[in-house]
Amino acid sequence: MSAVSSVSSRLPVFPWDKLEPYKATAAAHPDGIVDLSVGTPVDPVPALVRQALIDAANSPGYPTVWGTAELRDALTGWVERRLGAHGVGHANVLPVVGSKELVAWLPTQLGLGAGDKVAYPLLAYPTYEVGARLCGAEPVTYEDPTALDPAGLKLLWLNSPSNPTGRVLSKDELTRIVAWAREHGVLVFSDECYLELGWETEPVSVLHPDVCGGTYEGLVAVHSLSKRSNLAGYRAAFLAGDAAVLGELLKIRKHGGMMVPAPVQAATVAALGDDTHVREQRERYAARRTALRAALEAGGFRVDHSEASLYLWSTRDEPCWDTVAHLAGLGILVAPGDFYGPAGERHVRVALTATDERIDAAVKRLA
C-alpha cells in the first residue's frame, strides 16, 4: 500500500467531499434540493444520438484508439466548420475517453516529471493541478501566462470559456499568448469545452487561422460533447491540432488501451453532424441563465465575468462558505469558489444545469 499512498499523498483532498454537510442542509428543504453545484447535464440525450448508439450496440470487436474513419471524418469536418480551422486531416484529431481523463493524465503521457512545470489559470478546474501532481511536475498558476518564467515550463493550459468564471479570452489575447508560447517552446493545450456556450461574446478557438497563423505547431484544442450534446454519461471528447503531438499521444494511448467504445464513437458522429439539438440546448440554458441571473442580482449578488459557459460566477462580498451556507438554508446547493483556487474565496459558482422546474424553484427561493 505504500506505493499507492505515495501517489495519493501528492494530490489535494477531493473538494466535493467538503460540500456534503451543506448538501444535507439543502436536501432538508420542504420542497427539496435545487442542486446547482456540480454542473452535470440533466436534459435528455438527443434522440438521433441515442438511435446511433442503439444501431451500433452490436459491436463485439475491440474499437481502435484512433477511432473509425467515419469518426475521424466527423471530427475533422466539425473542427473546420465550427472552429474555422483550415486543412485539418485525420492526423490532426484524436478521440479521448472524456476530457477529464485527458486533463488528468496528459502530463504523464507527455513524459513530464520532476523539474518540469505545468501552468494553468489562477482560477481553474482542479484537474489541471491534479494532472501535474500525478506525474511529479510542479503546478504553476497565472493571471497572464506571458508573465510566467518560461524556464522549465513544458505545458501551458488555457481555458476559454473559463470554468468557473465564464471569462472568454479574446482573439487578440489568444494570438499574443500563442506567439509567446511558440517563442519559448512551450506546448499549449487549450480547453475549449464550453466554446458552444458563448452568451455575451463569441468564443474563438486557438485553431482559428487568425490566432494560430494557419499552422497548428505547438497547439492542441480540447473539445467535449458533454455539455453541448448532454453526453457527459457517454464520455465523448476529442483533441485537435498539432499532428506531431497527437501522433505521439496516439502511440502511448494504444499501449494504454484508451479506447472510446464503438457505440459511443457512432453516437459522436451523429452528434457532430447535427446542429439543431445544439441550438435547442443553448436556448434552454439561455432561458435558465436569464432567470437565474436576474434572481441572484435582485437577491443581493453581483455576477462577475460569466459571458460564456454554464455558470454564474457570483458573490455577496463575503467568504464563499458563508454564501454556500446561506444558499443551503434556502435549499440551493452551489460550489464554493475556493474549489477553483484561493482567488475564488469570495465567490460561488452557480450552475445552469438543472431542470426548468428546479430553476424556477431557485428563483422563487431567492426572492
Short mmCIF file of C-alpha atoms in Angstrom, two decimals, residues 87-312:
data_model
loop_
_atom_site.label_atom_id
_atom_site.label_comp_id
_atom_site.label_asym_id
_atom_site.label_seq_id
_atom_site.Cartn_x
_atom_site.Cartn_y
_atom_site.Cartn_z
CA GLY A 87 -6.51 21.91 -43.73
CA VAL A 88 -7.44 19.59 -40.88
CA GLY A 89 -6.64 15.94 -41.64
CA HIS A 90 -7.03 12.70 -39.73
CA ALA A 91 -3.56 13.16 -38.21
CA ASN A 92 -4.83 16.37 -36.59
CA VAL A 93 -7.56 14.70 -34.47
CA LEU A 94 -7.70 12.13 -31.69
CA PRO A 95 -10.76 10.88 -29.74
CA VAL A 96 -10.39 10.60 -25.96
CA VAL A 97 -12.42 8.94 -23.21
CA GLY A 98 -13.94 12.14 -21.84
CA SER A 99 -11.92 15.30 -21.33
CA LYS A 100 -11.27 14.83 -17.59
CA GLU A 101 -9.27 11.66 -18.26
CA LEU A 102 -7.19 13.57 -20.78
CA VAL A 103 -6.56 16.52 -18.45
CA ALA A 104 -5.58 14.29 -15.54
CA TRP A 105 -3.17 12.04 -17.45
CA LEU A 106 -1.81 14.34 -20.18
CA PRO A 107 1.34 15.45 -18.31
CA THR A 108 2.17 11.80 -17.60
CA GLN A 109 1.60 10.83 -21.24
CA LEU A 110 3.82 13.71 -22.32
CA GLY A 111 6.62 12.27 -20.18
CA LEU A 112 6.71 15.21 -17.75
CA GLY A 113 8.01 14.83 -14.23
CA ALA A 114 10.22 16.35 -11.56
CA GLY A 115 11.78 19.62 -12.70
CA ASP A 116 9.04 20.33 -15.24
CA LYS A 117 6.30 22.93 -14.79
CA VAL A 118 2.63 22.78 -15.80
CA ALA A 119 0.80 26.13 -15.82
CA TYR A 120 -2.93 26.82 -15.65
CA PRO A 121 -5.16 29.80 -14.76
CA LEU A 122 -5.28 31.24 -11.24
CA LEU A 123 -8.95 30.25 -11.11
CA ALA A 124 -9.31 26.87 -12.76
CA TYR A 125 -10.76 23.40 -12.99
CA PRO A 126 -8.92 21.46 -10.23
CA THR A 127 -7.86 18.60 -12.51
CA TYR A 128 -5.16 20.73 -14.16
CA GLU A 129 -3.32 20.72 -10.84
CA VAL A 130 -4.06 17.03 -10.31
CA GLY A 131 -2.50 16.16 -13.67
CA ALA A 132 0.70 17.97 -12.76
CA ARG A 133 0.91 16.35 -9.34
CA LEU A 134 0.24 12.83 -10.65
CA CYS A 135 3.45 12.90 -12.68
CA GLY A 136 5.50 14.81 -10.11
CA ALA A 137 5.68 18.04 -12.11
CA GLU A 138 5.36 21.47 -10.48
CA PRO A 139 1.92 23.12 -10.83
CA VAL A 140 2.09 26.88 -11.53
CA THR A 141 -0.82 29.32 -11.72
CA TYR A 142 -1.03 32.55 -13.70
CA GLU A 143 -3.14 35.63 -14.34
CA ASP A 144 -1.34 36.36 -17.61
CA PRO A 145 0.64 33.39 -18.96
CA THR A 146 3.08 35.64 -20.81
CA ALA A 147 4.30 36.90 -17.41
CA LEU A 148 5.45 33.39 -16.46
CA ASP A 149 9.11 32.40 -16.33
CA PRO A 150 9.34 30.02 -19.31
CA ALA A 151 12.30 28.11 -17.83
CA GLY A 152 11.14 24.54 -17.25
CA LEU A 153 7.62 25.31 -18.41
CA LYS A 154 6.59 22.37 -20.58
CA LEU A 155 2.79 22.59 -20.69
CA LEU A 156 0.53 25.65 -20.68
CA TRP A 157 -3.19 25.13 -20.15
CA LEU A 158 -5.59 27.73 -21.49
CA ASN A 159 -9.30 27.58 -20.64
CA SER A 160 -11.63 29.78 -22.64
CA PRO A 161 -14.52 29.98 -21.92
CA SER A 162 -13.39 29.53 -18.35
CA ASN A 163 -14.63 27.13 -15.76
CA PRO A 164 -15.51 28.54 -13.21
CA THR A 165 -15.64 32.22 -14.19
CA GLY A 166 -17.08 32.11 -17.70
CA ARG A 167 -14.41 34.55 -18.87
CA VAL A 168 -13.51 34.43 -22.58
CA LEU A 169 -10.07 35.18 -23.99
CA SER A 170 -10.32 37.50 -26.97
CA LYS A 171 -8.79 36.70 -30.34
CA ASP A 172 -6.06 39.26 -29.68
CA GLU A 173 -5.26 37.78 -26.27
CA LEU A 174 -5.06 34.27 -27.71
CA THR A 175 -2.84 35.43 -30.56
CA ARG A 176 -0.46 37.12 -28.14
CA ILE A 177 -0.29 34.05 -25.87
CA VAL A 178 0.28 31.65 -28.76
CA ALA A 179 3.11 33.81 -30.12
CA TRP A 180 4.76 33.94 -26.68
CA ALA A 181 4.45 30.17 -26.17
CA ARG A 182 5.96 29.43 -29.55
CA GLU A 183 8.81 31.85 -28.93
CA HIS A 184 9.69 29.94 -25.75
CA GLY A 185 8.95 26.42 -26.98
CA VAL A 186 6.00 25.89 -24.61
CA LEU A 187 3.29 23.40 -25.63
CA VAL A 188 -0.22 24.89 -25.43
CA PHE A 189 -3.32 22.84 -24.68
CA SER A 190 -6.49 24.94 -24.90
CA ASP A 191 -9.52 23.58 -23.04
CA GLU A 192 -12.43 24.79 -25.17
CA CYS A 193 -15.18 22.51 -23.84
CA TYR A 194 -17.62 25.42 -23.36
CA LEU A 195 -16.97 27.05 -26.73
CA GLU A 196 -20.54 26.43 -27.96
CA LEU A 197 -21.93 28.36 -24.98
CA GLY A 198 -20.99 31.98 -25.55
CA TRP A 199 -23.68 34.43 -24.39
CA GLU A 200 -22.29 37.95 -24.46
CA THR A 201 -19.37 37.25 -26.79
CA GLU A 202 -18.37 34.65 -29.39
CA PRO A 203 -15.52 32.45 -28.10
CA VAL A 204 -12.64 31.78 -30.52
CA SER A 205 -10.50 28.64 -30.77
CA VAL A 206 -6.71 28.64 -30.75
CA LEU A 207 -7.02 26.74 -34.04
CA HIS A 208 -8.63 29.71 -35.81
CA PRO A 209 -6.21 30.91 -38.50
CA ASP A 210 -6.25 34.46 -37.12
CA VAL A 211 -4.87 33.06 -33.85
CA CYS A 212 -2.53 30.27 -34.99
CA GLY A 213 -1.38 31.81 -38.28
CA GLY A 214 -2.52 28.80 -40.26
CA THR A 215 -0.21 26.31 -38.53
CA TYR A 216 -1.04 24.07 -35.57
CA GLU A 217 2.55 23.70 -34.40
CA GLY A 218 2.63 23.54 -30.61
CA LEU A 219 -1.15 23.85 -30.27
CA VAL A 220 -3.85 21.38 -29.29
CA ALA A 221 -7.52 22.18 -28.61
CA VAL A 222 -9.61 20.03 -26.27
CA HIS A 223 -13.33 19.60 -27.00
CA SER A 224 -16.12 17.69 -25.32
CA LEU A 225 -19.66 16.64 -26.17
CA SER A 226 -20.71 16.51 -22.50
CA LYS A 227 -22.26 19.97 -22.35
CA ARG A 228 -23.17 20.80 -25.98
CA SER A 229 -24.97 17.46 -26.53
CA ASN A 230 -25.77 16.27 -22.96
CA LEU A 231 -23.33 13.38 -23.38
CA ALA A 232 -21.49 13.52 -20.06
CA GLY A 233 -22.52 9.92 -19.45
CA TYR A 234 -21.06 8.81 -22.78
CA ARG A 235 -17.51 10.09 -22.08
CA ALA A 236 -17.08 11.52 -25.56
CA ALA A 237 -14.36 14.09 -26.23
CA PHE A 238 -11.52 14.74 -28.65
CA LEU A 239 -8.34 16.63 -29.37
CA ALA A 240 -7.46 18.63 -32.47
CA GLY A 241 -4.24 20.33 -33.50
CA ASP A 242 -0.53 19.56 -33.83
CA ALA A 243 -0.18 16.23 -35.69
CA ALA A 244 3.23 15.50 -34.11
CA VAL A 245 1.86 15.84 -30.58
CA LEU A 246 -1.28 13.85 -31.33
CA GLY A 247 0.74 11.16 -33.11
CA GLU A 248 2.87 10.67 -30.01
CA LEU A 249 -0.22 10.55 -27.77
CA LEU A 250 -1.82 8.03 -30.12
CA LYS A 251 1.16 5.67 -29.76
CA ILE A 252 1.05 5.93 -25.97
CA ARG A 253 -2.71 5.59 -25.72
CA LYS A 254 -2.64 2.45 -27.89
CA HIS A 255 -0.43 0.81 -25.30
CA GLY A 256 -2.73 2.05 -22.53
CA GLY A 257 -5.90 0.74 -24.19
CA MET A 258 -7.55 4.18 -24.02
CA MET A 259 -10.34 3.39 -26.46
CA VAL A 260 -13.66 5.18 -26.89
CA PRO A 261 -16.32 2.41 -27.04
CA ALA A 262 -17.53 1.70 -30.58
CA PRO A 263 -21.19 2.65 -29.88
CA VAL A 264 -20.02 5.95 -28.39
CA GLN A 265 -17.92 6.61 -31.49
CA ALA A 266 -21.04 6.14 -33.63
CA ALA A 267 -23.04 8.42 -31.31
CA THR A 268 -20.32 11.07 -31.59
CA VAL A 269 -20.56 11.02 -35.39
CA ALA A 270 -24.31 11.63 -35.13
CA ALA A 271 -23.92 14.41 -32.56
CA LEU A 272 -21.28 16.32 -34.51
CA GLY A 273 -23.31 16.07 -37.69
CA ASP A 274 -26.38 17.79 -36.22
CA ASP A 275 -26.57 21.46 -35.19
CA THR A 276 -30.29 21.55 -34.37
CA HIS A 277 -30.01 19.88 -30.99
CA VAL A 278 -27.14 22.21 -30.07
CA ARG A 279 -29.28 25.27 -30.79
CA GLU A 280 -32.17 23.81 -28.80
CA GLN A 281 -29.96 23.11 -25.81
CA ARG A 282 -28.44 26.59 -25.99
CA GLU A 283 -31.96 28.04 -25.84
CA ARG A 284 -32.73 26.02 -22.70
CA TYR A 285 -29.59 27.22 -20.99
CA ALA A 286 -30.10 30.82 -22.13
CA ALA A 287 -33.57 30.93 -20.58
CA ARG A 288 -32.30 29.43 -17.32
CA ARG A 289 -29.37 31.83 -17.28
CA THR A 290 -31.60 34.88 -17.75
CA ALA A 291 -33.97 33.85 -14.96
CA LEU A 292 -31.29 32.81 -12.50
CA ARG A 293 -29.06 35.82 -13.08
CA ALA A 294 -31.93 38.24 -12.51
CA ALA A 295 -32.89 36.43 -9.30
CA LEU A 296 -29.33 36.43 -7.98
CA GLU A 297 -28.84 40.11 -8.70
CA ALA A 298 -32.20 41.01 -7.14
CA GLY A 299 -31.13 38.93 -4.12
CA GLY A 300 -28.02 40.98 -3.48
CA PHE A 301 -25.45 39.12 -5.56
CA ARG A 302 -23.01 40.52 -8.10
CA VAL A 303 -22.25 38.34 -11.12
CA ASP A 304 -18.70 38.74 -12.46
CA HIS A 305 -17.47 37.68 -15.92
CA SER A 306 -19.87 34.83 -16.90
CA GLU A 307 -20.07 35.97 -20.52
CA ALA A 308 -19.97 32.31 -21.57
CA SER A 309 -20.12 28.72 -20.22
CA LEU A 310 -22.68 27.13 -17.90
CA TYR A 311 -22.01 29.05 -14.70
CA LEU A 312 -22.70 32.35 -12.99
#
